[in-house]
mmCIF file of C-alpha atoms and ligand atoms in Angstrom:
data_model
loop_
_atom_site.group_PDB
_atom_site.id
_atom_site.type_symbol
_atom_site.label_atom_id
_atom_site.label_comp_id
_atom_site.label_asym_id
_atom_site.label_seq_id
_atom_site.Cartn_x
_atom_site.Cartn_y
_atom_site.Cartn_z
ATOM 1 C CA UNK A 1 -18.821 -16.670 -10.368
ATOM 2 C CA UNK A 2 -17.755 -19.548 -12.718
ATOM 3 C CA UNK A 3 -15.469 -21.951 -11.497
ATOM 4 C CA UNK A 4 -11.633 -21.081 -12.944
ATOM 5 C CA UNK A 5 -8.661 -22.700 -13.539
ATOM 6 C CA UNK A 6 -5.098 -21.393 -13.509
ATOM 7 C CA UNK A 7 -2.912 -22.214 -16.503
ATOM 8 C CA UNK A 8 0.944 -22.239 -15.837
ATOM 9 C CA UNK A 9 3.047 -21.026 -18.368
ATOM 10 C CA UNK A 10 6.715 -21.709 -17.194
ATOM 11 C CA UNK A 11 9.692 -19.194 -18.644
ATOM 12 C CA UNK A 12 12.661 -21.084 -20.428
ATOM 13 C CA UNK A 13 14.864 -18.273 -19.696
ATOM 14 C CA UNK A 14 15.551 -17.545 -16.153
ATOM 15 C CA UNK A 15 17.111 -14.573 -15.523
ATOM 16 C CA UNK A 16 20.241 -14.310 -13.553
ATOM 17 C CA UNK A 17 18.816 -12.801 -10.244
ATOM 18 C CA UNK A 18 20.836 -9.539 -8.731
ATOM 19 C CA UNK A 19 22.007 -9.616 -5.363
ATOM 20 C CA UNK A 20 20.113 -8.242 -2.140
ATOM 21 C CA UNK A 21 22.950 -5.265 -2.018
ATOM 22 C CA UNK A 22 22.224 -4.212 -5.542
ATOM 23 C CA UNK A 23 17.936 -3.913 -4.913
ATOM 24 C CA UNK A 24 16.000 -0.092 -4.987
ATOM 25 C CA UNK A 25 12.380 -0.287 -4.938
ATOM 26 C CA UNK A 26 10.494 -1.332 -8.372
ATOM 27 C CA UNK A 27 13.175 -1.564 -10.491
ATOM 28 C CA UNK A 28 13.746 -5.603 -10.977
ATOM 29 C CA UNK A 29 10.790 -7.829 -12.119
ATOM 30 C CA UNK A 30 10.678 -11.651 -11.450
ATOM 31 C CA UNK A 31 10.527 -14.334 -14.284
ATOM 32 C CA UNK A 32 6.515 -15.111 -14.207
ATOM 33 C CA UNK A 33 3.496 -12.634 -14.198
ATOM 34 C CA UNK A 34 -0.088 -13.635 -13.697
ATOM 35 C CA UNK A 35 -2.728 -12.428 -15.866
ATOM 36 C CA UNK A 36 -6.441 -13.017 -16.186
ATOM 37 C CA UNK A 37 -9.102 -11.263 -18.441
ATOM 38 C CA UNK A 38 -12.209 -10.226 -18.524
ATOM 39 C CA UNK A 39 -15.136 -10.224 -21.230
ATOM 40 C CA UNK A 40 -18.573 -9.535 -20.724
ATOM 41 C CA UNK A 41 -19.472 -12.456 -22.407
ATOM 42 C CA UNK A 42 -17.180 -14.783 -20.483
ATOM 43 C CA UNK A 43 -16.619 -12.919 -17.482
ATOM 44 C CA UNK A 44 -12.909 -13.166 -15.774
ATOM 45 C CA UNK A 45 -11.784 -15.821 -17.530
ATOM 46 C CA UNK A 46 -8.125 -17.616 -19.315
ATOM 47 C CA UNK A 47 -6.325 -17.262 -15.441
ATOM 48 C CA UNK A 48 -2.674 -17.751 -15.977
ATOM 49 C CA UNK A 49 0.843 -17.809 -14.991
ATOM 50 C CA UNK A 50 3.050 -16.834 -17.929
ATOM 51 C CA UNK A 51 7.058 -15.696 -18.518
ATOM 52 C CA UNK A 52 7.036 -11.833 -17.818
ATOM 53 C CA UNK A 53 6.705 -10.173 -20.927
ATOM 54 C CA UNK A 54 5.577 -6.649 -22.508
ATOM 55 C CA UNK A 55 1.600 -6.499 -23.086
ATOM 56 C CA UNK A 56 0.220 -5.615 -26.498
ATOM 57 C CA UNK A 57 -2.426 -3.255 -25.876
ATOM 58 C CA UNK A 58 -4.196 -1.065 -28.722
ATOM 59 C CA UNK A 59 -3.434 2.526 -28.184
ATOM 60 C CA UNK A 60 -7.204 3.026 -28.472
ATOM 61 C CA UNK A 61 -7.344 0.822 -25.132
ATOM 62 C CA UNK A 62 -9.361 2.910 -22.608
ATOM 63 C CA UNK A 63 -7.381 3.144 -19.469
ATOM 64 C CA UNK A 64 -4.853 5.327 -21.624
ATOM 65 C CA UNK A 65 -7.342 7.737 -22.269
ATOM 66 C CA UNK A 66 -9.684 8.062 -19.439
ATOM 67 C CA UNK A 67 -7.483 6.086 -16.875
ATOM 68 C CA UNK A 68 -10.013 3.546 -15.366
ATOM 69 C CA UNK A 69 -7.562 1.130 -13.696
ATOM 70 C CA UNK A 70 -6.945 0.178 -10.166
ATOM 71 C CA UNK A 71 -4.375 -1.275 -8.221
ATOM 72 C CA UNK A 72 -3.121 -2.940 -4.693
ATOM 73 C CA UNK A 73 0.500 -3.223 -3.104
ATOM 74 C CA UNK A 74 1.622 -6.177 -0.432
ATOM 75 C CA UNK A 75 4.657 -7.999 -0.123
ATOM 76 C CA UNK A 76 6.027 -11.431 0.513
ATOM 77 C CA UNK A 77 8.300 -11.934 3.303
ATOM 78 C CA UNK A 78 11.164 -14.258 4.216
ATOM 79 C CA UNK A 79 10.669 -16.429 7.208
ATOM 80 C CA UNK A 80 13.277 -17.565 9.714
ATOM 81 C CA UNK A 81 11.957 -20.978 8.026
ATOM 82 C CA UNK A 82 12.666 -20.070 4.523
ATOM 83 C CA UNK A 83 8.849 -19.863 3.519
ATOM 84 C CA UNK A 84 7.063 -16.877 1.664
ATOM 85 C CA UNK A 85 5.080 -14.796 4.047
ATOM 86 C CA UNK A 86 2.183 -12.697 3.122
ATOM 87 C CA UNK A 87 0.802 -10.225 5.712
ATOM 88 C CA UNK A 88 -3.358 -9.564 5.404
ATOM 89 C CA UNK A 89 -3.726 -10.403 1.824
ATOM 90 C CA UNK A 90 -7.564 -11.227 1.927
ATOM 91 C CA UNK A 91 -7.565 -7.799 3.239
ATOM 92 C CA UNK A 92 -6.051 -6.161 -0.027
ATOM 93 C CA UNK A 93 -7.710 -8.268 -2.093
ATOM 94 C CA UNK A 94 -11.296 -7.141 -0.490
ATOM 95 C CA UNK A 95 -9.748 -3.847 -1.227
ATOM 96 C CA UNK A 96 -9.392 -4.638 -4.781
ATOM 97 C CA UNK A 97 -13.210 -4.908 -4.897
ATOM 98 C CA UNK A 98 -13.846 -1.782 -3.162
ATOM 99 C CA UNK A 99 -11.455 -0.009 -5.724
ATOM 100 C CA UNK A 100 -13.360 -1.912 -8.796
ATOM 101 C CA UNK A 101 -16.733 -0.676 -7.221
ATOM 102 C CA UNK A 102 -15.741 3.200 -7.435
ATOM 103 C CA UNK A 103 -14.148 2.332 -10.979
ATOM 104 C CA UNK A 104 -17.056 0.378 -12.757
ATOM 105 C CA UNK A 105 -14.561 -2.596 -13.189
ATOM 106 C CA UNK A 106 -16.245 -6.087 -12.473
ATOM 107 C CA UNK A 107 -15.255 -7.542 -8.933
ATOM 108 C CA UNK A 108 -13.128 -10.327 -8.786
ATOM 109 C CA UNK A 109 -13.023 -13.459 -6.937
ATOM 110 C CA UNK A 110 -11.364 -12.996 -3.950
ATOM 111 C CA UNK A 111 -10.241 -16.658 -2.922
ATOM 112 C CA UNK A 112 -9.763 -17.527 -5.967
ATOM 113 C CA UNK A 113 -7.095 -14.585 -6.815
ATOM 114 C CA UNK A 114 -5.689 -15.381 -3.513
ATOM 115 C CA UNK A 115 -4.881 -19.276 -4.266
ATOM 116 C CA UNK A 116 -3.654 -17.968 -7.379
ATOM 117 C CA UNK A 117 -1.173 -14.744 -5.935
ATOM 118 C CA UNK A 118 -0.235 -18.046 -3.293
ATOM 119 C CA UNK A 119 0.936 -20.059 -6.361
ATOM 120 C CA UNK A 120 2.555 -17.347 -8.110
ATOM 121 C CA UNK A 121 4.469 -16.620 -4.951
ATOM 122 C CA UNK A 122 5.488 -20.515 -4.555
ATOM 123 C CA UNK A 123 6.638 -20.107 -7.887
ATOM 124 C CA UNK A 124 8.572 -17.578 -7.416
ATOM 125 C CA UNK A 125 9.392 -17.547 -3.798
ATOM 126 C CA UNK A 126 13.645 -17.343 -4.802
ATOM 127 C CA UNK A 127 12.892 -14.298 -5.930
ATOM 128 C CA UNK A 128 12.634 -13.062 -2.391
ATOM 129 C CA UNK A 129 15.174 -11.718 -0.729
ATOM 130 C CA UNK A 130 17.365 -13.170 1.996
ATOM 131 C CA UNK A 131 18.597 -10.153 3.401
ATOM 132 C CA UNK A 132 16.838 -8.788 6.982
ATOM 133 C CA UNK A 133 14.058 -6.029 5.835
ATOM 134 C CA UNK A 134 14.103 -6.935 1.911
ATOM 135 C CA UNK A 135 10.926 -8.449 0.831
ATOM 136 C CA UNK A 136 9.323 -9.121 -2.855
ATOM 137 C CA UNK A 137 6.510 -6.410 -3.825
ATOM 138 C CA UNK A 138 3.664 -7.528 -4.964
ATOM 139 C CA UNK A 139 1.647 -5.261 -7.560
ATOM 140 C CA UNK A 140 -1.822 -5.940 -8.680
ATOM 141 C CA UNK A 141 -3.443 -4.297 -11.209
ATOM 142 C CA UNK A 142 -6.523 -3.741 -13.239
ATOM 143 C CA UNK A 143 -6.827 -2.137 -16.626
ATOM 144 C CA UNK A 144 -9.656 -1.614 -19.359
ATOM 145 C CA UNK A 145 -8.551 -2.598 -22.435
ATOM 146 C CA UNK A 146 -11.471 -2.104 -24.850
ATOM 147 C CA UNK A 147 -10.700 -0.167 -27.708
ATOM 148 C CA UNK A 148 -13.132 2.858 -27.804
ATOM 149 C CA UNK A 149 -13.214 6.574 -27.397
ATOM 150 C CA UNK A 150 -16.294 7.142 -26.010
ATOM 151 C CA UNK A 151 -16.354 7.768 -22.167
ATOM 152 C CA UNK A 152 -18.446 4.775 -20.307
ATOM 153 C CA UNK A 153 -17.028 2.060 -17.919
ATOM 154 C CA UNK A 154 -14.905 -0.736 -20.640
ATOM 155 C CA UNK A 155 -16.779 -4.198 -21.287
ATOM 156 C CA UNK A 156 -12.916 -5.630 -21.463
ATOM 157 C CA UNK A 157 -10.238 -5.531 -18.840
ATOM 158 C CA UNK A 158 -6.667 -7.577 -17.776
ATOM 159 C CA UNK A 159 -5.536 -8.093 -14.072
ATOM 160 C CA UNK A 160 -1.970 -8.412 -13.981
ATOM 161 C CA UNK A 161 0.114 -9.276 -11.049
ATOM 162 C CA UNK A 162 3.665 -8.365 -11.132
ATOM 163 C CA UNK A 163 6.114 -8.663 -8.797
ATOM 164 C CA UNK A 164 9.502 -6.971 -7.662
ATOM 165 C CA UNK A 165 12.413 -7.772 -4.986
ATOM 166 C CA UNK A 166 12.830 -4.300 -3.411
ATOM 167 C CA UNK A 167 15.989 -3.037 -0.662
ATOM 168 C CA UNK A 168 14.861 -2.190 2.741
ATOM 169 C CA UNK A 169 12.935 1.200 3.056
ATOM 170 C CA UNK A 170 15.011 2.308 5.466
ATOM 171 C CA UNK A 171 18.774 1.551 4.289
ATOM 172 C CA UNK A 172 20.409 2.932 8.019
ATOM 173 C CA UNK A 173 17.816 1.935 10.064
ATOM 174 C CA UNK A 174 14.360 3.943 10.753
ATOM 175 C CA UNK A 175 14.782 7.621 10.065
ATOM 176 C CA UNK A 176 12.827 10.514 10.477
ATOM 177 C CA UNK A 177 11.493 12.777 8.075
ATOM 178 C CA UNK A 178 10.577 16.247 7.212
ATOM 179 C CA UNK A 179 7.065 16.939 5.484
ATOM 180 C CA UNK A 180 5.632 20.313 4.187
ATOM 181 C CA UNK A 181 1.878 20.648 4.753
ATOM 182 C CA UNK A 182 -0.010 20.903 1.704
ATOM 183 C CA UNK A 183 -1.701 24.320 1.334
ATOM 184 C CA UNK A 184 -2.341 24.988 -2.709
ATOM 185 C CA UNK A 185 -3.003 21.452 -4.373
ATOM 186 C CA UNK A 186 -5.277 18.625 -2.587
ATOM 187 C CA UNK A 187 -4.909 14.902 -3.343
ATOM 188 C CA UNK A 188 -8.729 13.584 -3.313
ATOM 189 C CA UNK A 189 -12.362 15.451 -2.648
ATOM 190 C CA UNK A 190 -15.102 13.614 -0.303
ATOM 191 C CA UNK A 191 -16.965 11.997 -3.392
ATOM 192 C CA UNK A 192 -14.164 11.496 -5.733
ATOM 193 C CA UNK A 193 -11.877 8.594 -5.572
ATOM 194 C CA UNK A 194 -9.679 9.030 -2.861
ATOM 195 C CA UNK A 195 -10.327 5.635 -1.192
ATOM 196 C CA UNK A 196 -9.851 3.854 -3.826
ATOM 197 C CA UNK A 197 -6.621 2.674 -5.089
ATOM 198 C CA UNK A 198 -6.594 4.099 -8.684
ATOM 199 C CA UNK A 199 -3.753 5.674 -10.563
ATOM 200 C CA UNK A 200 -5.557 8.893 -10.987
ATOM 201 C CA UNK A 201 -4.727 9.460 -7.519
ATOM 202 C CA UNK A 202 -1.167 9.453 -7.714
ATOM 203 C CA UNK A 203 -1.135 11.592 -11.115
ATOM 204 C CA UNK A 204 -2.894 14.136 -9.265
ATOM 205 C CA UNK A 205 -0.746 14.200 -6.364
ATOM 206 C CA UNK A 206 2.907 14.751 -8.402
ATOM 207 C CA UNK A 207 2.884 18.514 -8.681
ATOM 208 C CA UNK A 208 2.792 18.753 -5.038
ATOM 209 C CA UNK A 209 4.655 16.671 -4.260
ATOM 210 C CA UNK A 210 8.005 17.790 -7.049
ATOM 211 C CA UNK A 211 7.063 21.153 -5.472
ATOM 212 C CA UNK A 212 7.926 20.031 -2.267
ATOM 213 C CA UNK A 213 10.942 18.040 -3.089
ATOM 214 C CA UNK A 214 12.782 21.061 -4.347
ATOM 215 C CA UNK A 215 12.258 22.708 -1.168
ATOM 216 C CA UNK A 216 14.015 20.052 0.585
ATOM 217 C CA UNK A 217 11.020 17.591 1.916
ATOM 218 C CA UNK A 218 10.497 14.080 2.226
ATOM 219 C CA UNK A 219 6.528 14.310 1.272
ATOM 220 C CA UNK A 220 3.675 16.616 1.814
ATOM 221 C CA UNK A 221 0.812 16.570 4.357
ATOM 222 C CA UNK A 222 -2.436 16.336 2.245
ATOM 223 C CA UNK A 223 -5.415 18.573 3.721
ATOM 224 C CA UNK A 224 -9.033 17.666 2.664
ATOM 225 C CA UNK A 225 -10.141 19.134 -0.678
ATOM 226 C CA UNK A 226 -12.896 21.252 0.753
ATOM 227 C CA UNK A 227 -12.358 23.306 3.179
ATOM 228 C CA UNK A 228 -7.881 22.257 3.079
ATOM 229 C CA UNK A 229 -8.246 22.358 6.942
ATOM 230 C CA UNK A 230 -8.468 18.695 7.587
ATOM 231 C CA UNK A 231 -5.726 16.584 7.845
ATOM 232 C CA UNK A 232 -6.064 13.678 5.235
ATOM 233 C CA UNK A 233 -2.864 11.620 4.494
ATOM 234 C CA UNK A 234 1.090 12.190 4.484
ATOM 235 C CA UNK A 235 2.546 11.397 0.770
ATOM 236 C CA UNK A 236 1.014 7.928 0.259
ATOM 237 C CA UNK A 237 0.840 6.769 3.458
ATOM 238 C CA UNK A 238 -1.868 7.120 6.395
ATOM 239 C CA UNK A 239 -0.870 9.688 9.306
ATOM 240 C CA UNK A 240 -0.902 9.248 13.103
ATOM 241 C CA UNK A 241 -0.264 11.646 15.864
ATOM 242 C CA UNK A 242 -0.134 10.833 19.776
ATOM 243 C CA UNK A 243 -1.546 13.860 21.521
ATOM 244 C CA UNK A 244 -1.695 13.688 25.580
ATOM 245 C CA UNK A 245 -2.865 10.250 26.332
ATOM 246 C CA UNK A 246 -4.763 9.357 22.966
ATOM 247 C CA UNK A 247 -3.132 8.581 19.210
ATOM 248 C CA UNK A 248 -5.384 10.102 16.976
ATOM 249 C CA UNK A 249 -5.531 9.271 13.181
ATOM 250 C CA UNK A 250 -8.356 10.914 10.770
ATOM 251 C CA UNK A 251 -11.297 8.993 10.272
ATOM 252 C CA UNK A 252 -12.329 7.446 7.200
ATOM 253 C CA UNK A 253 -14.309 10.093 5.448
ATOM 254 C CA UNK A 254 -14.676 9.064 1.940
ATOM 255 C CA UNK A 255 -11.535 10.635 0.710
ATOM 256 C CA UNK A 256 -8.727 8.901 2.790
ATOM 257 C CA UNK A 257 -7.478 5.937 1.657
ATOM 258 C CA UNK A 258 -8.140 2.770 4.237
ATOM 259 C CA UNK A 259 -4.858 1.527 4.905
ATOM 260 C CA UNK A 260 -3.800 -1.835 5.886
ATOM 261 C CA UNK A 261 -1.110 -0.835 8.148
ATOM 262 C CA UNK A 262 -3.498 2.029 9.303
ATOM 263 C CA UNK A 263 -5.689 -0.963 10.668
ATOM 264 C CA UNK A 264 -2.813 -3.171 11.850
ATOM 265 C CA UNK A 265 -1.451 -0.320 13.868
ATOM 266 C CA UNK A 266 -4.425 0.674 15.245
ATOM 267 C CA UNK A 267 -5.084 -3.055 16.212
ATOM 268 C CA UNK A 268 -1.463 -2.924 17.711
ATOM 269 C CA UNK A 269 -1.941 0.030 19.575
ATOM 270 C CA UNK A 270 -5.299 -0.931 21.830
ATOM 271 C CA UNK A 271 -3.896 -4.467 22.295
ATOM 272 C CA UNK A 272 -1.151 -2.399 23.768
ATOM 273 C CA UNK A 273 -3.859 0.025 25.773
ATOM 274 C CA UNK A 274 -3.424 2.942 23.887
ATOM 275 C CA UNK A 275 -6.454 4.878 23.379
ATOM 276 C CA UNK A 276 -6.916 5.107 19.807
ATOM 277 C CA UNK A 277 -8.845 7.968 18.246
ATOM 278 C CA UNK A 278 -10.436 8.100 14.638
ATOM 279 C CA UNK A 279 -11.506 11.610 14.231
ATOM 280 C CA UNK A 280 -11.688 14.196 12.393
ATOM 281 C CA UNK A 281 -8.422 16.739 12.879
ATOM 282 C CA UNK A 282 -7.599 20.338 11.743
ATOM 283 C CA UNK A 283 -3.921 21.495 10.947
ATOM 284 C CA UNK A 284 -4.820 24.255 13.433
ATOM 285 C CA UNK A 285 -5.677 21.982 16.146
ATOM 286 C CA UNK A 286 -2.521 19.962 15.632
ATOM 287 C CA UNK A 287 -0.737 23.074 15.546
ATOM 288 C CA UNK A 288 -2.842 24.392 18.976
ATOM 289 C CA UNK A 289 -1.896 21.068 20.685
ATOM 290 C CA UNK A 290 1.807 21.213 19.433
ATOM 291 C CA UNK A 291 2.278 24.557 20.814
ATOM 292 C CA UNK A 292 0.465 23.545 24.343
ATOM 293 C CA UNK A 293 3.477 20.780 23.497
ATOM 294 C CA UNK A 294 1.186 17.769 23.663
ATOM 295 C CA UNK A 295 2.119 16.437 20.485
ATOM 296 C CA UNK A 296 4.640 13.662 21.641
ATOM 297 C CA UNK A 297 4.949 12.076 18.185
ATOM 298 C CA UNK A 298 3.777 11.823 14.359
ATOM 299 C CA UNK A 299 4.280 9.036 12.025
ATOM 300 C CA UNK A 300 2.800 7.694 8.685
ATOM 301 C CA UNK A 301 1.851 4.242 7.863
ATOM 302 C CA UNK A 302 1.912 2.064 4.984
ATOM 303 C CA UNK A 303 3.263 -1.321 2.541
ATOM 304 C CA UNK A 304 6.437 0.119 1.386
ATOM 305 C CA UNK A 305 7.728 1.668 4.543
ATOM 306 C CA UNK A 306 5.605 0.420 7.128
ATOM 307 C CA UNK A 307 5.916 3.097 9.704
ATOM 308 C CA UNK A 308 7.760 6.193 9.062
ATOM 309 C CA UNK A 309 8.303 8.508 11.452
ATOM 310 C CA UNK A 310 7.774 12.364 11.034
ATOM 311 C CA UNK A 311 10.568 14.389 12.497
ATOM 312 C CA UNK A 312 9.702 17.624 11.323
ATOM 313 C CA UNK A 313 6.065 19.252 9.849
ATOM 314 C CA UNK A 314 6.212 22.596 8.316
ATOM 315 C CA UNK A 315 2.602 24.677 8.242
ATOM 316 C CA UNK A 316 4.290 27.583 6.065
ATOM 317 C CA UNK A 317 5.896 29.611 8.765
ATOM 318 C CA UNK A 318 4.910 27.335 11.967
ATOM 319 C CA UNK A 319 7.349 24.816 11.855
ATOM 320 C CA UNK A 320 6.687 21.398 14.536
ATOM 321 C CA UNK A 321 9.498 19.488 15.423
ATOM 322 C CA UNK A 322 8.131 16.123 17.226
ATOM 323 C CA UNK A 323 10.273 14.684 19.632
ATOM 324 C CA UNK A 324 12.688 16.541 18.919
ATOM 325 C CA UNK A 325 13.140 15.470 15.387
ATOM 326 C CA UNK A 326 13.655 11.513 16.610
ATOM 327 C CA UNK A 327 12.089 8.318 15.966
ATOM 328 C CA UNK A 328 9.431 8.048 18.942
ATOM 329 C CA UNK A 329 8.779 5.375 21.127
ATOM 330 C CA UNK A 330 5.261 4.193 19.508
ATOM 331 C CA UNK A 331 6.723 4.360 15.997
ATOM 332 C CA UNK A 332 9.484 2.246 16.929
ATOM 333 C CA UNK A 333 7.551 -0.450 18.351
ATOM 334 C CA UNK A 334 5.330 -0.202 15.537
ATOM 335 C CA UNK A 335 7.586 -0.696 13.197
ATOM 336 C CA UNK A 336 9.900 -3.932 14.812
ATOM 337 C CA UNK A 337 6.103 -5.176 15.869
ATOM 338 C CA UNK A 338 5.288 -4.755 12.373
ATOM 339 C CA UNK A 339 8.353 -6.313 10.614
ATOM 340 C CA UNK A 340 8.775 -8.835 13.536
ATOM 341 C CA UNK A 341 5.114 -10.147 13.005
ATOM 342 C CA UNK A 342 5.802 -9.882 8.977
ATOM 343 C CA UNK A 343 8.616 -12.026 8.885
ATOM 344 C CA UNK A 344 7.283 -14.386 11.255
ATOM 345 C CA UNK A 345 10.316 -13.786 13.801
ATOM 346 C CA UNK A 346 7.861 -12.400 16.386
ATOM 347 C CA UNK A 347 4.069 -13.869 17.543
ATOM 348 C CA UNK A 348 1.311 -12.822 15.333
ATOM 349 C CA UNK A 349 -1.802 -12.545 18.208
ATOM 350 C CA UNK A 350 -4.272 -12.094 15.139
ATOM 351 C CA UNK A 351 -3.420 -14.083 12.692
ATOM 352 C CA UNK A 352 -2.475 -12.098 10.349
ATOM 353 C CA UNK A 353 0.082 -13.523 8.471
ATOM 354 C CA UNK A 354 -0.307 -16.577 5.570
ATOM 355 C CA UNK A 355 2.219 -18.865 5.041
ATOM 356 C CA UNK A 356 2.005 -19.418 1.211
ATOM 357 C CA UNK A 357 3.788 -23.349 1.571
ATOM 358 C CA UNK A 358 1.071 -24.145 3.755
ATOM 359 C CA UNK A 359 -2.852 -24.477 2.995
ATOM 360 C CA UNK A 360 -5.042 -21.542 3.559
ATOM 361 C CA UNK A 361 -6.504 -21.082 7.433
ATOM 362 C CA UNK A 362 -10.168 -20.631 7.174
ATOM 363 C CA UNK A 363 -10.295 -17.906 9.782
ATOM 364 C CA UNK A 364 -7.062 -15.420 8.419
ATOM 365 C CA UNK A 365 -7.936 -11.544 8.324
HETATM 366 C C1 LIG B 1 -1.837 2.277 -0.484
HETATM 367 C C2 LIG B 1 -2.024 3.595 0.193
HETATM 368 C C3 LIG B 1 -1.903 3.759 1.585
HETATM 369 C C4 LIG B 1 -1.396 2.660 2.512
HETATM 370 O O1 LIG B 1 -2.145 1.521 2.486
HETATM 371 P P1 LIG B 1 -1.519 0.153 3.060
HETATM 372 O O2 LIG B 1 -2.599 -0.834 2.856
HETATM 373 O O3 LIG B 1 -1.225 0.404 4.489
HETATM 374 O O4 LIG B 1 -0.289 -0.105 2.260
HETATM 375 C C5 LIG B 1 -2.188 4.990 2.132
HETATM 376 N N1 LIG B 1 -2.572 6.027 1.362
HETATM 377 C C6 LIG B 1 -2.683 5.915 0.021
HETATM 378 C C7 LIG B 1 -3.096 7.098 -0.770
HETATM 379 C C8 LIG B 1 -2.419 4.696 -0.603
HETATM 380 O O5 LIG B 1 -2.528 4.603 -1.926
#
């Protein structure tokens, strides 16, 4: 790939910034946005840093047609220090790829989008809140802008990086939650796109999900799209369960989404000594095991919340409380692990995190 520069495009008219208290999740956007395109004839090319401002995109533009887009989620964290913290970004930005590979959109440079989120970051590292779980959201994404009808992979696209101070997931602390399993609609099929990170996804997965929000849950358990025995994913988030001895998450099988915090947390739990399982798992085993009562507990993983716990899992009539509707002891340590490692309060054993005042480490992951 051609060497690139990054333009910087500074705003004249900073915005007044709200305060921590007054912060949801995705609703506030910072003064700068990064942007780069792509052309077939000059590949990803004019990398910038510009004032945030509305896109003008012909309606004819492909992604709003036939949706070829991708995306990625991280955050920057507040240090004890004062400095921006990312957690694993190489690792979303390798996911990027993976995403663009599924999609037909042209893979990126991976160090060179990472020097460029760092400098966005520095720019706006105010942005990101003071206040104890409160971070800045970070939100990549890739769209095809060629104007044409015709169905075929674009030859034009824009990567846009916005960013957004968001409240703590968990405004009284960690809580619980109950989830309906899934038992009409299915997220993703083995051989569609459900590891990659692509809007399409999330379209697909709203009807269950508003369905399940009227009957009083949190999120729904997904079940593969085959044989809707296997258990895939809860809402957006990877699922774990500790049964007996062993936590056991489903393994990778081309229609799960490969989760950072899945890997973290799985990292986390055999540095602790757990036995960690990636298999495959019916809702009828779970349900075997949680009547034998070996199913101790059952969380969910990902960005936004980092671990949530699952409280309660409803399987139409079988209902499964885990203990006994509480935050466990392995999501709990999880999660202050987690948030101590992320905002660099606690002793990151594999290097995980990136300090974006300081220059890149050579051997981050
Ligand atoms: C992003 C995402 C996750 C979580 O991934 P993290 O890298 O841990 O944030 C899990 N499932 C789906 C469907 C996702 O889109």
């Amino acid at each position: 790939m051609a060497e690139q520069s990054l333009s910087v495009f500074k705003t004249t008219s900073y915005q007044e910034k709200p305060f921590d208290h007054e912060l949801s999740f995705g609703r506030t956007f910072t003064d700068h946005m990064f942007l780069m395109d792509y052309s077939e004839e000059s590949g990803w090319h004019d990398a910038r840093i510009t004032p945030y401002q509305p896109l003008q995109i012909d309606p004819a533009a492909m992604v709003f047609h036939y949706a070829q887009s991708v995306f990625e989620g991280l955050k920057a964290y507040r240090s004890p220090e004062g400095d921006p913290l990312l957690f694993r970004p190489k690792q979303n930005l390798a996911r990027l790829n993976q995403s663009n590979d599924r999609l037909c959109i042209p893979q990126v440079d991976e160090d060179f989008l990472l020097e460029a989120l760092k400098q966005l970051i520095h720019i706006e590292q105010d942005w990101i809140p003071h206040t104890e779980g409160m971070s800045l959201y970070i939100r990549p994404t890739i769209i095809s802008t060629q104007s044409f009808l015709g169905v075929a992979p674009s030859t034009n696209y824009k990567l846009i990086i916005i960013l957004s101070p968001v409240g703590a997931y968990y405004k009284e602390g960690i809580n619980p939650v109950k989830i309906a399993v899934e038992n009409e609609y299915v997220r993703a099929v083995r051989g569609g796109t459900g590891e990659a990170k692509t809007g399409g996804n999330y379209a697909a997965s709203l009807k269950a999900q508003e369905t399940a929000g009227k009957d009083g849950y949190a999120q729904v358990l997904w079940l593969d799209g085959v044989e809707k025995r296997y258990i895939e994913e809860v809402g957006s988030m990877n699922v774990f369960f500790k049964i007996g001895n062993e936590v056991v998450t489903p393994r990778l099988n081309g229609s799960i989404l490969n989760g950072i915090t899945r890997d973290s947390a799985m990292q986390l739990l055999r540095h602790w000594g757990y036995d960690v399982v990636e298999r495959d798992i019916t809702i009828d085993e779970l349900y075997d095991h949680y009547q034998q009562g070996d199913v101790k507990e059952a969380f969910g993983s990902g960005t936004a919340a980092a671990i949530s716990p699952i409280g309660q899992l409803d399987w139409g009539e079988n209902k499964m409380v885990f203990n006994n509707g509480e935050t466990g002891y392995l999501a709990r340590n999880l999660y202050d692990t987690l948030m101590g490692i992320q905002y660099g309060q606690q002793y990151d054993p594999f290097n995980w995190v990136v300090n974006v005042n300081q220059p890149v480490q050579s051997h981050v992951s």
